Amino acid sequence: MFQFSSDTILFGVLRLCAIAAGSVLLLVFVFLVVESWPALSNVGLVRFFSDESWHPAGENGLFNLLPMLWGTLFVTAGSVLIATPLGIFSAIFCHYYAPSWMARVYRRLIELLAGIPSVVYGLWGLVVLVPLIRELQPPGPSLLAGIVILTLMILPTIALMADAAISNVPKQYLHSAAALGLSRWSTIIGVVVPAARSGLFAGVILGTGRAIGETMAILMVCGNVVQTPSSLFDPIRTLTANIALEMAYALNDHRSALFFSGLLLLLLIIVLASLAETVRVRGEVNV
Amino acid sequence: MSKGWDPGLVLSWTVAVIVAGAFCWLLGDVFWNGLGRVNWQFLTEAPRDAGRSGGIGPIIVSTMLILLVCMAASLPLGVGAAIYLSEFTDSEVGFGRMIRRSLEVLSGVPSIVFGLFGSAFFCIYLGLGFSILAGGLTLACMVLPILIRATEEGFRSVPSEYRLGGAALGMSRTRRLLYLSFPAALPSVVVGFVLGLGRAIAETAALIFTSGYVDRMPSSLFDSGRALSIHIFDTSMNVSGGEAQAYGTAVVLVFTLLSINLAASWITDRWLYRESIGS
Amino acid sequence: MPLNCDQWRFKAEGNMNVHSCVKATIMLLIASFIGLALASCGNNDDTRKLVLTGSSTVAPLAAELAKRFEALHPGVRIDVQTGGSSRGIADARSGVADIGMASRSLKPEESDLFGTAIARDGIAIILHKTNPVEMLSDDQVVQIFKGTIKNWKDVGGLEAPISVINKAEGRSTLELFLKYYRLKSREVKASVIIGDNEQGIKTLVGNPNAIGYVSIGAAEFNVDAGTPIKILPTKGVEASSENVANGLFPLSRPLTLVTKEPPEGLAKEFIDFALSSDVHNLIKQLHFVPIQ
């Protein structure tokens, strides 16, 4: 008898791998909390939302994160509102309206776009889109530019998820609808979309998460002025862009405040993930 | 089907044309402006004059080193975790459920947050400084959920007859895993690897505070090295007259990513499909 | 979890295909680790390394100095990272960098550090080349940056809205600019916030109705390279490196290399090299003013 058979060793090693992989999130969370602690204790939670502005450098720093929170919120909401119908109709197009060869090409295109790096979207936005918006209404880098770029970036996510959700609609639903003499459009609106709604919703949540977290493209096209926008053409700064822009030279409480905004982002994502989980569970119960 | 005007027809075609048009514009713009730049010299020379001229040789090397570190760290860990999750746990209860939830959240964490974490943990806490090692390890944390998800699916889809047959022949669990399940799940491991590689090579935000900006040929893993995506960002944002170089680099990056994605879908279509027919 | 700890060992050599699959994967893993190990071994001790971080104004100069220094001293590697003056000073203090770069002199509260000025530079207002405005008084500049003057026609230009390019917090170019014009950071109504000098110039080139301020060295370098910008005089004094050199230009600052301890070893060699007259031509090439 061996004291440790190869099975015991294997089991131990694999378990260790799983624990290590599972604890990465914990590690990230702990480090964000530890690093944002100085700001939380020196500045206090309230001042992140009540200070008069964001001027965190120097002796008497001011730490209002609200304008950037609004920036993140507006740019995310705008892009999700536009990308959702576009993505869902893309999937409907592939399933019900396009000739099969075209559906295949279109699907490939969307898959391809899902893999394009954000910095390439940013490059296009910076060189093509921003000057176009400047023609319309200076200065050019703006909330609008951010919304357009983000829409393009999250559209593939939403479209691919919608595509999968629509594929999973049971065939007998469609046969019944046809038997009832429903038109194609009525079938889609009345049968397919309701049946696929939990999948569609999951896609929208995934897209929202991606929009909240996007950094480089937003940094390149939004102008990065800390202000609550009053029009689509105002430049804005998001929480993510703020971190990318200032982390390189932030010190002390300022640096710690940036980690706090990272922590905020992480919490937002956790909320979104649990929302997605609820939807998934409920979807399974319903079907 | 009843005849008459179908609003879905008009709407879906309009959407398809807009979306396809926007994307052709984007890709067309990148290739139109960048393709002319790419040649052997561009791929091998060092950048000169802050990246206004010269090539991207050292940047390609740095990128590959970062990816190597990333994959060398995440592949064993990810495959190990995936085997454990699929072979030894139930996905919906207890320990397995907890780890799986944690990985799900992890896959949604913004890359800039990974950047913050990497800078605090790898660069400062572990003392790696701005280095290729720190950048690669940060990326490894990021691609772990992707790798595990794909690999786990592969192991779950191994027919249980394999395991039962192996057990009946008196093989130990280790041997069954190594000689039966693993080869059957190998295509999924490769798909996970390729998808993870794709995510890692596209990443920018997680690298700006971890692997840094130095655009020179790295002489060790402890040197700072600039990745392709950071070079695009830097030349397009911070260098007047740098767009041409940014476009050239973007073509190289997009082309690499396209090949990676094509490889992934080829493996999925051919290899996985054939395996399932074969079994 | 049930675990079969059976002692039976079964050789599955029959299936060569399976075998080679496993082998290939294991080889791949091992190869990647060996590659990793080899690459780390490259970090041998006979290369001496110096890390500089900080001001984006000093960085191009430091990078050029580093190149020449490396050429003269084989086996030395100097890495330059930009970030901003306060970052440079913090990194020098914490030891993350061997030398910090700052585009200003040390403040009284930084007297624990050791600074060496290696060149002088000024800060100038820049406009797009096509902008007909040739001159702005200090008061006009203040009003433009405060947002009380919003259109170029109010200062003798075309009918067009002004886009103000401001620098991000923590940059000494911003601090000195604000100090000279007696502005407060929160009074500035910016349209675009930028980090590096080059980013400011680039943004301005893309937007002909913008106004910005950058290091004179960076601005002159770009004018020479054919970038369509122009440099405005301040208080009637032409913003040029000559006028910085003879002290006429009102808004100037030293470019400083900062160390935690009195410089020694490689750091001292490098700083001495930066001060030597051999590199004056290099400093002038970048439109900075050598310290005599």
Tab-separated table of C-alpha atoms in Angstrom, chain A residues 42-238:
chain	number	residue	atom	x	y	z
A	42	ASN	CA	-9.337	60.147	5.603
A	43	VAL	CA	-11.960	61.473	3.237
A	44	GLY	CA	-15.032	59.510	4.276
A	45	LEU	CA	-17.689	57.931	2.161
A	46	VAL	CA	-19.997	60.957	2.200
A	47	ARG	CA	-17.492	63.351	0.694
A	48	PHE	CA	-17.194	61.219	-2.440
A	49	PHE	CA	-20.714	62.360	-3.192
A	50	SER	CA	-20.997	65.736	-1.466
A	51	ASP	CA	-17.735	67.586	-2.235
A	52	GLU	CA	-18.104	70.461	-4.635
A	53	SER	CA	-15.775	69.097	-7.294
A	54	TRP	CA	-13.093	66.556	-8.254
A	55	HIS	CA	-9.734	68.160	-7.520
A	56	PRO	CA	-8.064	65.366	-5.628
A	57	ALA	CA	-4.414	66.430	-5.917
A	58	GLY	CA	-2.635	68.480	-3.283
A	59	GLU	CA	-3.343	69.372	0.332
A	60	ASN	CA	-7.073	69.973	0.499
A	61	GLY	CA	-8.282	67.655	-2.192
A	62	LEU	CA	-11.910	67.572	-3.266
A	63	PHE	CA	-13.273	64.164	-4.118
A	64	ASN	CA	-16.686	64.355	-5.750
A	65	LEU	CA	-17.146	61.252	-7.880
A	66	LEU	CA	-20.738	62.055	-8.856
A	67	PRO	CA	-20.044	63.735	-12.231
A	68	MET	CA	-18.085	60.671	-13.305
A	69	LEU	CA	-20.745	58.339	-11.981
A	70	TRP	CA	-23.253	60.260	-14.081
A	71	GLY	CA	-20.890	60.088	-17.036
A	72	THR	CA	-20.686	56.305	-16.730
A	73	LEU	CA	-24.432	56.065	-16.274
A	74	PHE	CA	-25.370	58.269	-19.250
A	75	VAL	CA	-22.957	56.695	-21.668
A	76	THR	CA	-23.989	53.182	-20.578
A	77	ALA	CA	-27.719	53.904	-20.670
A	78	GLY	CA	-27.458	55.582	-24.076
A	79	SER	CA	-25.512	52.781	-25.675
A	80	VAL	CA	-27.635	49.996	-24.162
A	81	LEU	CA	-30.834	51.733	-25.296
A	82	ILE	CA	-29.575	51.894	-28.871
A	83	ALA	CA	-27.708	48.589	-29.013
A	84	THR	CA	-30.553	46.490	-27.591
A	85	PRO	CA	-33.052	46.944	-30.449
A	86	LEU	CA	-30.233	46.835	-33.004
A	87	GLY	CA	-28.872	43.603	-31.536
A	88	ILE	CA	-32.249	41.897	-31.240
A	89	PHE	CA	-33.267	42.880	-34.747
A	90	SER	CA	-29.923	41.616	-36.021
A	91	ALA	CA	-30.736	38.222	-34.538
A	92	ILE	CA	-34.287	38.303	-35.914
A	93	PHE	CA	-32.854	39.226	-39.303
A	94	CYS	CA	-30.563	36.190	-39.234
A	95	HIS	CA	-33.324	33.799	-38.217
A	96	TYR	CA	-36.386	34.943	-40.113
A	97	TYR	CA	-35.675	37.418	-42.870
A	98	ALA	CA	-32.233	36.906	-44.376
A	99	PRO	CA	-31.516	34.300	-47.060
A	100	SER	CA	-29.501	31.563	-45.366
A	101	TRP	CA	-26.182	32.442	-47.022
A	102	MET	CA	-26.581	36.056	-45.975
A	103	ALA	CA	-27.473	35.050	-42.432
A	104	ARG	CA	-24.262	33.037	-42.320
A	105	VAL	CA	-22.150	35.925	-43.579
A	106	TYR	CA	-23.857	38.380	-41.239
A	107	ARG	CA	-23.346	36.103	-38.231
A	108	ARG	CA	-19.663	35.729	-39.099
A	109	LEU	CA	-19.346	39.516	-39.331
A	110	ILE	CA	-20.880	39.971	-35.887
A	111	GLU	CA	-18.660	37.258	-34.407
A	112	LEU	CA	-15.670	38.919	-35.940
A	113	LEU	CA	-16.608	42.255	-34.445
A	114	ALA	CA	-17.008	40.768	-30.996
A	115	GLY	CA	-13.273	40.131	-31.092
A	116	ILE	CA	-12.049	43.555	-32.241
A	117	PRO	CA	-9.998	45.213	-29.470
A	118	SER	CA	-11.465	48.260	-27.813
A	119	VAL	CA	-8.428	50.329	-28.677
A	120	VAL	CA	-9.167	49.824	-32.390
A	121	TYR	CA	-12.723	51.100	-31.867
A	122	GLY	CA	-11.136	54.014	-30.029
A	123	LEU	CA	-8.737	54.710	-32.880
A	124	TRP	CA	-11.590	54.822	-35.376
A	125	GLY	CA	-13.620	57.026	-33.034
A	126	LEU	CA	-10.734	59.408	-32.535
A	127	VAL	CA	-9.799	59.757	-36.193
A	128	VAL	CA	-13.188	59.448	-37.942
A	129	LEU	CA	-16.065	59.980	-35.549
A	130	VAL	CA	-14.843	62.854	-33.355
A	131	PRO	CA	-14.011	65.160	-36.298
A	132	LEU	CA	-17.463	64.387	-37.770
A	133	ILE	CA	-19.176	65.379	-34.524
A	134	ARG	CA	-16.988	68.483	-34.356
A	135	GLU	CA	-18.441	69.580	-37.701
A	136	LEU	CA	-21.886	69.250	-36.164
A	137	GLN	CA	-21.154	70.927	-32.866
A	138	PRO	CA	-17.707	71.652	-31.370
A	139	PRO	CA	-15.627	70.547	-29.488
A	140	GLY	CA	-16.186	67.014	-30.848
A	141	PRO	CA	-15.074	64.671	-28.067
A	142	SER	CA	-18.392	64.178	-26.339
A	143	LEU	CA	-20.998	62.032	-24.667
A	144	LEU	CA	-22.445	61.359	-28.126
A	145	ALA	CA	-19.137	60.004	-29.440
A	146	GLY	CA	-18.921	57.736	-26.403
A	147	ILE	CA	-22.455	56.436	-26.911
A	148	VAL	CA	-21.891	55.685	-30.596
A	149	ILE	CA	-18.612	53.836	-29.970
A	150	LEU	CA	-20.006	51.871	-27.040
A	151	THR	CA	-23.100	50.945	-29.051
A	152	LEU	CA	-20.878	49.410	-31.716
A	153	MET	CA	-18.840	47.611	-29.074
A	154	ILE	CA	-21.685	45.980	-27.140
A	155	LEU	CA	-23.891	45.288	-30.152
A	156	PRO	CA	-22.121	42.016	-31.047
A	157	THR	CA	-22.536	40.751	-27.466
A	158	ILE	CA	-26.256	41.477	-27.437
A	159	ALA	CA	-26.774	40.192	-30.985
A	160	LEU	CA	-24.956	36.896	-30.369
A	161	MET	CA	-26.821	36.260	-27.115
A	162	ALA	CA	-30.139	37.095	-28.792
A	163	ASP	CA	-29.223	34.789	-31.662
A	164	ALA	CA	-28.615	31.902	-29.247
A	165	ALA	CA	-31.806	32.676	-27.299
A	166	ILE	CA	-33.925	32.687	-30.464
A	167	SER	CA	-32.364	29.408	-31.620
A	168	ASN	CA	-33.491	27.848	-28.357
A	169	VAL	CA	-37.167	28.725	-28.830
A	170	PRO	CA	-38.922	25.313	-29.126
A	171	LYS	CA	-39.876	24.464	-32.702
A	172	GLN	CA	-43.431	23.456	-31.748
A	173	TYR	CA	-44.128	27.057	-30.697
A	174	LEU	CA	-43.445	28.121	-34.272
A	175	HIS	CA	-45.500	25.273	-35.712
A	176	SER	CA	-48.430	26.179	-33.471
A	177	ALA	CA	-48.158	29.827	-34.481
A	178	ALA	CA	-48.129	28.829	-38.157
A	179	ALA	CA	-51.125	26.566	-37.574
A	180	LEU	CA	-52.968	29.508	-36.047
A	181	GLY	CA	-52.270	31.431	-39.247
A	182	LEU	CA	-50.185	34.110	-37.559
A	183	SER	CA	-48.060	36.248	-39.872
A	184	ARG	CA	-44.276	36.102	-39.578
A	185	TRP	CA	-44.169	39.435	-37.774
A	186	SER	CA	-46.940	38.503	-35.342
A	187	THR	CA	-45.159	35.227	-34.595
A	188	ILE	CA	-41.941	37.069	-33.823
A	189	ILE	CA	-43.569	39.683	-31.601
A	190	GLY	CA	-46.161	37.428	-30.001
A	191	VAL	CA	-44.316	34.117	-29.669
A	192	VAL	CA	-40.562	34.230	-30.308
A	193	VAL	CA	-39.610	37.332	-28.323
A	194	PRO	CA	-41.633	36.399	-25.215
A	195	ALA	CA	-40.311	32.839	-25.305
A	196	ALA	CA	-36.708	34.036	-25.652
A	197	ARG	CA	-36.996	36.927	-23.222
A	198	SER	CA	-34.772	35.567	-20.455
A	199	GLY	CA	-31.991	34.950	-22.975
A	200	LEU	CA	-32.484	38.391	-24.511
A	201	PHE	CA	-32.365	39.952	-21.075
A	202	ALA	CA	-29.191	38.066	-20.196
A	203	GLY	CA	-27.592	39.478	-23.349
A	204	VAL	CA	-28.604	43.014	-22.403
A	205	ILE	CA	-27.139	42.572	-18.913
A	206	LEU	CA	-23.901	41.218	-20.347
A	207	GLY	CA	-23.754	44.178	-22.724
A	208	THR	CA	-24.426	46.593	-19.871
A	209	GLY	CA	-21.557	45.094	-17.895
A	210	ARG	CA	-19.263	45.494	-20.852
A	211	ALA	CA	-20.370	49.117	-21.340
A	212	ILE	CA	-19.785	50.031	-17.699
A	213	GLY	CA	-16.306	48.541	-17.734
A	214	GLU	CA	-15.115	49.852	-21.083
A	215	THR	CA	-12.129	52.125	-20.682
A	216	MET	CA	-9.798	52.744	-23.572
A	217	ALA	CA	-12.279	53.619	-26.312
A	218	ILE	CA	-14.144	55.940	-23.955
A	219	LEU	CA	-10.907	57.549	-22.833
A	220	MET	CA	-10.071	58.263	-26.452
A	221	VAL	CA	-13.348	59.834	-27.600
A	222	CYS	CA	-15.083	61.438	-24.603
A	223	GLY	CA	-12.848	64.464	-23.885
A	224	ASN	CA	-12.436	63.550	-20.214
A	225	VAL	CA	-13.729	66.806	-18.715
A	226	VAL	CA	-15.143	66.224	-15.232
A	227	GLN	CA	-18.654	67.610	-15.491
A	228	THR	CA	-22.252	66.496	-15.431
A	229	PRO	CA	-23.238	66.765	-19.093
A	230	SER	CA	-26.114	69.035	-20.043
A	231	SER	CA	-26.226	67.999	-23.694
A	232	LEU	CA	-25.130	65.141	-25.931
A	233	PHE	CA	-22.283	67.277	-27.239
A	234	ASP	CA	-20.693	67.958	-23.843
A	235	PRO	CA	-17.452	66.157	-23.110
A	236	ILE	CA	-17.625	63.809	-20.130
A	237	ARG	CA	-15.366	61.593	-18.038
A	238	THR	CA	-16.390	58.134	-16.885
